[in-house]
Amino acid sequence: MTLPENDTSRLDAISAAATEVAAQNVADLLAMAICHRPDEPALIVCDKRSWLNVVLTEAYRQALPDAAFIDFDDVTPDAVLAAFAELPSGSLVVLIQSTSFRLEAFRIRIELFKRGLKVIEHVHLSRMPGVQGLHYIASLAYDPAYYRGVGHALKARIDGARHGMVDSGGEQLVFASPFESAKLNIGDYSGMNNIGGQFPLGEVFTEAQDLEAVNGRVRIFVFGDTHFMVNRPDTPITLIIEKGRVTGTENATPEFTAMLEIIRAHEGEVWVRELGFGMNRAFSREQLVNDIGTYERMCGIHLSLGAKHGVYAKPQFKRKDARYHVDIFAVTQAVYLDDERVYADGAWTVEPVALN
């Protein structure tokens, strides 16, 4: 079907405006988060299977005019690997993927990090059509005073807290335990071995040191389904949690119940593990994208169901037996660490740490 000329012109105008915003956001990310100059070596591997891919690729052309570009669909996997091998340490690799690139047993980001390369990975872009693509572009905006200032402040509060609580609109989930040392995904790579990762940025995460000290009730408005897509029930689902395990639900949908049954079938029970403090203000309860791994940065609280969490080892879990890590998103009305309220009115309220 051919679009009428005025509709085609409108789409061109939207694409041009989106590319302009994306180019600025990408340039800021490169300069302030990745610390990569336009004159340094860079390789962008992309495909053109979605509108968002095309826009982001053009944005990187504008931000990195001297970079090399490879269309993944036009070459063999061996050609891509050979291009990686030619890059000197400290170079940048950007992966712009409608799904995720497959290079047999080659784990792209991990192997590139081993070679001393910086990596920016954009994945599953085809899952975010239409206006969701605009939300994704907005999520790439980088404000170092916010991400680093608030991110480090949250980490300090988490690491020093003796307990915490999430209020999801009248239901309270209590963490009667100190927390594991919080991890940061805020575009600050100082002191880290690797520079970059999967984008967009914006998360501080932890979990209770004593998982059995997690008790109460929490209302969730989104959960990740078996295809790693956002599932938003018409009515928030209430989870009943006792000693760190889901023991009951209210208003559960058939899809959510089926997901719990899958976890129980393989792991015996449904544990609550990750406590994520999402910081990306482009995503909210009202502004969603379909890809659950992207939406995980939403400004608010997310939790994980299932025994799997690769960052924090716990003695009751054997890595080979822990299979599931399903993200769920709490209706976030308030968050407390000890007696300090750190979230109100849709935003984190801690005083930012001053940047050097």
Coordinates of C-alpha atoms in Angstrom, one line a residue:
M1 CA 0.0 0.0 0.0
T2 CA 1.4 3.4 -1.0
L3 CA 1.0 6.2 1.5
P4 CA -0.7 9.4 0.3
E5 CA 1.9 12.1 -0.4
N6 CA 1.0 14.2 2.7
D7 CA 1.3 11.2 4.9
T8 CA 4.7 10.3 3.4
S9 CA 5.9 13.9 4.0
R10 CA 4.6 13.8 7.6
L11 CA 6.6 10.5 8.2
D12 CA 9.7 12.1 6.7
A13 CA 9.3 15.1 9.0
I14 CA 8.9 12.9 12.0
S15 CA 11.9 10.8 11.0
A16 CA 14.0 13.9 10.5
A17 CA 13.0 15.4 13.9
A18 CA 13.6 12.0 15.6
T19 CA 17.0 11.7 14.0
E20 CA 18.0 15.2 15.2
V21 CA 17.0 14.4 18.8
A22 CA 18.7 11.0 18.6
A23 CA 21.9 12.4 17.2
Q24 CA 22.1 14.9 20.1
N25 CA 21.3 12.3 22.7
V26 CA 23.9 9.9 21.2
A27 CA 26.5 12.7 21.1
D28 CA 25.9 13.5 24.7
L29 CA 26.2 9.8 25.7
L30 CA 29.4 9.4 23.8
A31 CA 31.0 12.6 25.3
M32 CA 29.8 12.4 28.9
A33 CA 29.2 8.7 29.6
I34 CA 31.4 6.7 27.3
C35 CA 34.1 9.4 27.0
H36 CA 34.6 8.7 23.4
R37 CA 35.7 11.4 20.9
P38 CA 34.5 11.6 17.3
D39 CA 38.0 11.2 16.1
E40 CA 38.7 7.9 17.9
P41 CA 38.1 4.6 16.1
A42 CA 34.5 3.3 16.1
L43 CA 32.6 0.6 14.3
I44 CA 28.8 0.6 14.1
V45 CA 27.2 -2.7 13.2
C46 CA 23.5 -2.3 12.4
D47 CA 20.5 -3.6 10.5
K48 CA 17.7 -1.8 8.8
R49 CA 14.7 -4.0 9.7
S50 CA 12.9 -1.3 11.7
W51 CA 12.2 2.4 11.6
L52 CA 14.0 2.9 14.9
N53 CA 17.1 1.1 13.6
V54 CA 17.3 3.4 10.6
V55 CA 16.9 6.5 12.8
L56 CA 19.5 5.4 15.3
T57 CA 22.0 4.4 12.5
E58 CA 21.7 7.9 11.0
A59 CA 22.0 9.5 14.4
Y60 CA 25.4 7.7 14.9
R61 CA 26.5 8.7 11.4
Q62 CA 26.0 12.3 12.4
A63 CA 27.6 11.9 15.9
L64 CA 30.5 9.8 14.5
P65 CA 31.1 10.9 10.9
D66 CA 34.5 9.1 10.7
A67 CA 33.2 5.7 12.0
A68 CA 33.0 2.6 10.0
F69 CA 29.5 1.1 9.4
I70 CA 28.6 -2.5 8.6
D71 CA 25.0 -3.7 7.7
F72 CA 24.8 -7.0 9.5
D73 CA 22.5 -8.4 6.8
D74 CA 24.9 -7.5 3.9
V75 CA 27.9 -9.5 5.2
T76 CA 28.8 -12.8 6.6
P77 CA 29.3 -13.4 10.4
D78 CA 33.0 -14.0 9.6
A79 CA 33.3 -10.5 8.1
V80 CA 31.8 -9.0 11.3
L81 CA 34.3 -11.0 13.5
A82 CA 37.2 -9.9 11.2
A83 CA 36.1 -6.2 11.6
F84 CA 36.1 -6.6 15.4
A85 CA 39.6 -8.2 15.3
E86 CA 41.0 -5.2 13.5
L87 CA 40.0 -2.7 16.1
P88 CA 42.7 -1.5 18.5
S89 CA 42.0 -1.5 22.3
G90 CA 40.0 1.5 23.4
S91 CA 37.9 1.6 20.2
L92 CA 34.1 1.8 20.3
V93 CA 31.7 -0.8 19.0
V94 CA 28.0 0.1 18.6
L95 CA 25.4 -2.6 18.0
I96 CA 22.1 -1.4 16.6
Q97 CA 19.9 -4.5 16.5
S98 CA 16.3 -5.1 15.5
T99 CA 16.5 -8.3 17.5
S100 CA 19.9 -9.4 18.7
F101 CA 22.8 -10.4 16.5
R102 CA 23.8 -14.0 16.5
L103 CA 27.5 -15.0 15.9
E104 CA 27.3 -18.7 16.8
A105 CA 29.0 -19.2 20.2
F106 CA 30.5 -15.7 20.1
R107 CA 29.0 -13.7 23.1
I108 CA 29.4 -10.3 21.5
R109 CA 29.5 -7.9 24.3
I110 CA 31.5 -10.1 26.7
E111 CA 34.1 -10.9 24.0
L112 CA 34.4 -7.3 23.0
F113 CA 35.0 -6.3 26.5
K114 CA 37.7 -8.9 26.8
R115 CA 39.5 -7.1 23.9
G116 CA 39.4 -3.8 25.7
L117 CA 36.7 -2.3 23.5
K118 CA 34.0 0.1 24.6
V119 CA 30.5 -1.2 23.7
I120 CA 27.1 0.4 23.3
E121 CA 24.4 -2.2 22.7
H122 CA 20.9 -1.4 21.4
V123 CA 18.8 -4.5 21.3
H124 CA 15.2 -5.6 20.3
L125 CA 14.4 -2.3 18.6
S126 CA 11.8 -4.0 16.4
R127 CA 9.7 -4.6 19.6
M128 CA 9.2 -0.8 20.0
P129 CA 7.2 0.5 16.9
G130 CA 5.6 3.9 16.4
V131 CA 5.6 6.2 19.3
Q132 CA 7.5 3.7 21.4
G133 CA 10.5 4.5 19.2
L134 CA 10.2 8.1 20.3
H135 CA 10.1 7.0 23.9
Y136 CA 13.3 5.0 23.3
I137 CA 15.1 7.9 21.7
A138 CA 14.1 10.1 24.6
S139 CA 15.5 7.5 27.0
L140 CA 18.9 7.9 25.6
A141 CA 19.2 11.5 26.8
Y142 CA 22.0 11.7 29.3
D143 CA 22.0 14.1 32.3
P144 CA 25.1 13.4 34.4
A145 CA 24.0 15.5 37.3
Y146 CA 20.9 13.4 37.6
Y147 CA 22.1 9.9 36.8
R148 CA 25.4 10.2 38.7
G149 CA 24.3 12.5 41.4
V150 CA 21.1 10.7 42.3
G151 CA 22.5 7.3 41.4
H152 CA 25.4 7.5 43.8
A153 CA 23.1 9.0 46.5
L154 CA 20.7 6.0 46.2
K155 CA 23.6 3.6 46.4
A156 CA 24.8 5.3 49.6
R157 CA 21.4 5.1 51.1
I158 CA 20.9 1.4 50.1
D159 CA 24.3 0.3 51.3
G160 CA 23.8 1.9 54.6
A161 CA 20.1 0.9 55.2
R162 CA 19.1 -1.6 57.8
H163 CA 15.7 -2.1 56.3
G164 CA 13.3 -0.7 53.6
M165 CA 9.7 -0.6 52.4
V166 CA 7.9 -0.2 49.1
D167 CA 4.3 1.2 49.4
S168 CA 2.4 0.4 46.2
G169 CA -0.8 2.3 47.1
G170 CA -1.9 0.9 50.4
E171 CA 0.0 -2.3 50.2
Q172 CA 3.4 -2.5 51.8
L173 CA 6.3 -4.8 51.0
V174 CA 8.8 -4.8 53.9
F175 CA 12.5 -5.7 53.6
A176 CA 13.5 -6.3 57.2
S177 CA 17.1 -6.8 56.3
P178 CA 20.2 -4.9 55.2
F179 CA 20.8 -4.9 51.4
E180 CA 23.5 -6.3 49.2
S181 CA 26.0 -3.7 48.0
A182 CA 24.1 -1.9 45.2
K183 CA 25.2 -2.0 41.6
L184 CA 25.0 1.0 39.3
N185 CA 24.0 1.4 35.7
I186 CA 24.2 5.2 35.4
G187 CA 26.9 5.9 32.8
D188 CA 29.7 6.2 35.3
Y189 CA 32.4 3.7 34.5
S190 CA 35.1 5.1 36.7
G191 CA 36.9 2.2 38.5
M192 CA 35.2 -0.4 36.3
N193 CA 36.9 -2.9 34.0
N194 CA 34.5 -2.4 31.1
I195 CA 33.0 0.7 29.5
G196 CA 29.5 0.5 28.1
G197 CA 26.8 -2.1 28.1
Q198 CA 23.1 -2.4 27.1
F199 CA 21.3 0.9 26.7
P200 CA 19.4 2.9 27.7
L201 CA 20.9 3.7 31.1
G202 CA 19.3 4.3 34.4
E203 CA 19.2 1.7 37.2
V204 CA 20.5 1.0 40.7
F205 CA 19.8 -2.5 41.9
T206 CA 20.3 -4.7 45.0
E207 CA 18.5 -7.4 46.9
A208 CA 17.9 -8.2 50.6
Q209 CA 20.9 -9.9 52.2
D210 CA 18.4 -12.2 53.9
L211 CA 15.8 -13.0 51.3
E212 CA 13.5 -14.6 53.9
A213 CA 13.2 -11.2 55.6
V214 CA 11.0 -9.9 52.7
N215 CA 7.3 -10.0 53.7
G216 CA 4.1 -8.2 52.8
R217 CA 2.1 -7.3 49.8
V218 CA 2.9 -5.5 46.6
R219 CA 0.7 -4.3 43.7
I220 CA 2.2 -4.7 40.2
F221 CA 1.0 -3.1 37.0
V222 CA 3.4 -4.8 34.5
F223 CA 5.2 -8.1 34.3
G224 CA 7.5 -9.7 31.8
D225 CA 5.9 -12.5 29.8
T226 CA 7.5 -15.6 28.4
H227 CA 8.5 -13.7 25.3
F228 CA 10.3 -11.0 27.3
M229 CA 7.5 -8.5 26.4
V230 CA 5.6 -6.1 28.6
N231 CA 2.3 -7.6 29.8
R232 CA 0.0 -4.9 31.4
P233 CA -3.1 -6.3 33.0
D234 CA -6.3 -4.2 33.2
T235 CA -6.1 -4.2 37.0
P236 CA -2.9 -4.3 39.0
I237 CA -2.1 -7.7 40.5
T238 CA -1.4 -8.0 44.2
L239 CA 1.3 -10.4 45.3
I240 CA 1.4 -11.9 48.8
I241 CA 4.9 -12.5 49.9
E242 CA 6.0 -14.5 52.9
K243 CA 9.6 -15.2 53.8
G244 CA 10.7 -14.1 50.4
R245 CA 8.4 -16.3 48.5
V246 CA 5.2 -15.6 46.5
T247 CA 2.4 -17.5 48.5
G248 CA -0.7 -16.0 46.9
T249 CA -2.1 -13.5 44.5
E250 CA -5.2 -11.3 44.0
N251 CA -6.6 -10.2 40.6
A252 CA -4.0 -12.4 38.8
T253 CA -4.6 -12.9 35.1
P254 CA -4.4 -16.3 33.5
E255 CA -1.1 -15.2 31.9
F256 CA 0.5 -14.3 35.2
T257 CA -0.7 -17.4 36.9
A258 CA 0.7 -19.5 34.1
M259 CA 4.1 -17.7 34.5
L260 CA 4.1 -18.5 38.2
E261 CA 3.3 -22.2 37.5
I262 CA 6.2 -22.4 35.0
I263 CA 8.6 -21.1 37.7
R264 CA 7.2 -23.5 40.4
A265 CA 7.4 -26.4 38.0
H266 CA 11.2 -26.0 37.7
E267 CA 12.2 -24.3 40.9
G268 CA 9.6 -25.6 43.4
E269 CA 8.6 -22.1 44.7
V270 CA 8.7 -18.5 43.5
W271 CA 11.3 -16.4 45.2
V272 CA 11.5 -12.6 45.1
R273 CA 15.1 -11.5 44.6
E274 CA 16.1 -8.3 42.8
L275 CA 15.0 -4.9 44.1
G276 CA 15.6 -2.4 41.3
F277 CA 15.5 1.3 41.5
G278 CA 14.8 2.4 38.0
M279 CA 15.9 6.0 37.1
N280 CA 15.0 6.6 33.5
R281 CA 12.5 9.4 33.3
A282 CA 11.5 8.6 29.7
F283 CA 9.6 5.5 31.0
S284 CA 6.7 5.6 33.5
R285 CA 3.5 3.8 34.2
E286 CA 1.9 5.8 31.4
Q287 CA 4.9 5.7 28.9
L288 CA 5.8 2.1 28.2
V289 CA 7.7 0.2 25.6
N290 CA 7.1 -3.4 24.8
D291 CA 10.6 -4.7 25.4
I292 CA 10.9 -5.7 29.1
G293 CA 14.7 -5.4 29.2
T294 CA 14.4 -1.7 28.0
Y295 CA 11.4 -0.9 30.2
E296 CA 13.4 -2.2 33.2
R297 CA 14.9 1.3 33.5
M298 CA 11.5 2.8 34.2
C299 CA 11.5 5.4 37.0
G300 CA 10.2 3.4 39.9
I301 CA 10.6 0.0 41.6
H302 CA 10.9 -3.3 39.9
L303 CA 11.4 -6.7 41.4
S304 CA 12.3 -10.1 40.0
L305 CA 10.6 -13.4 40.5
G306 CA 12.5 -16.7 40.4
A307 CA 15.8 -17.9 41.9
K308 CA 18.1 -16.6 39.2
H309 CA 20.3 -13.6 39.8
G310 CA 23.8 -13.7 38.4
V311 CA 25.2 -10.8 40.4
Y312 CA 24.4 -11.9 44.0
A313 CA 25.3 -15.4 45.1
K314 CA 23.1 -16.9 47.9
P315 CA 23.9 -20.2 49.6
Q316 CA 20.3 -21.6 49.1
F317 CA 20.6 -21.4 45.3
K318 CA 22.8 -23.5 43.0
R319 CA 23.5 -21.6 39.8
K320 CA 22.6 -24.6 37.6
D321 CA 19.2 -25.0 39.2
A322 CA 18.2 -21.3 39.2
R323 CA 16.5 -20.8 35.8
Y324 CA 14.1 -17.8 36.0
H325 CA 14.4 -14.1 36.5
V326 CA 11.1 -12.5 35.6
D327 CA 10.8 -8.7 36.0
I328 CA 7.7 -7.3 37.6
F329 CA 7.0 -3.6 38.1
A330 CA 5.4 -2.2 41.3
V331 CA 2.9 0.6 41.5
T332 CA 5.4 2.9 43.2
Q333 CA 3.7 5.4 45.6
A334 CA 6.5 5.6 48.1
V335 CA 9.9 4.0 48.9
Y336 CA 11.6 4.1 52.3
L337 CA 15.1 3.2 53.2
D338 CA 15.2 3.1 57.0
D339 CA 12.9 6.0 57.9
E340 CA 13.8 8.2 55.0
R341 CA 11.3 8.5 52.1
V342 CA 13.4 8.4 48.9
Y343 CA 10.6 8.3 46.3
A344 CA 7.5 10.5 46.0
D345 CA 5.3 11.9 43.2
G346 CA 7.0 9.7 40.6
A347 CA 10.6 10.8 41.3
W348 CA 13.6 10.0 43.5
T349 CA 13.9 12.6 46.3
V350 CA 17.4 12.0 47.6
E351 CA 19.8 14.9 47.6
P352 CA 22.2 14.3 44.6
V353 CA 25.8 13.7 45.4
A354 CA 27.9 16.6 44.1
L355 CA 30.0 15.7 41.0
N356 CA 33.7 16.4 40.9

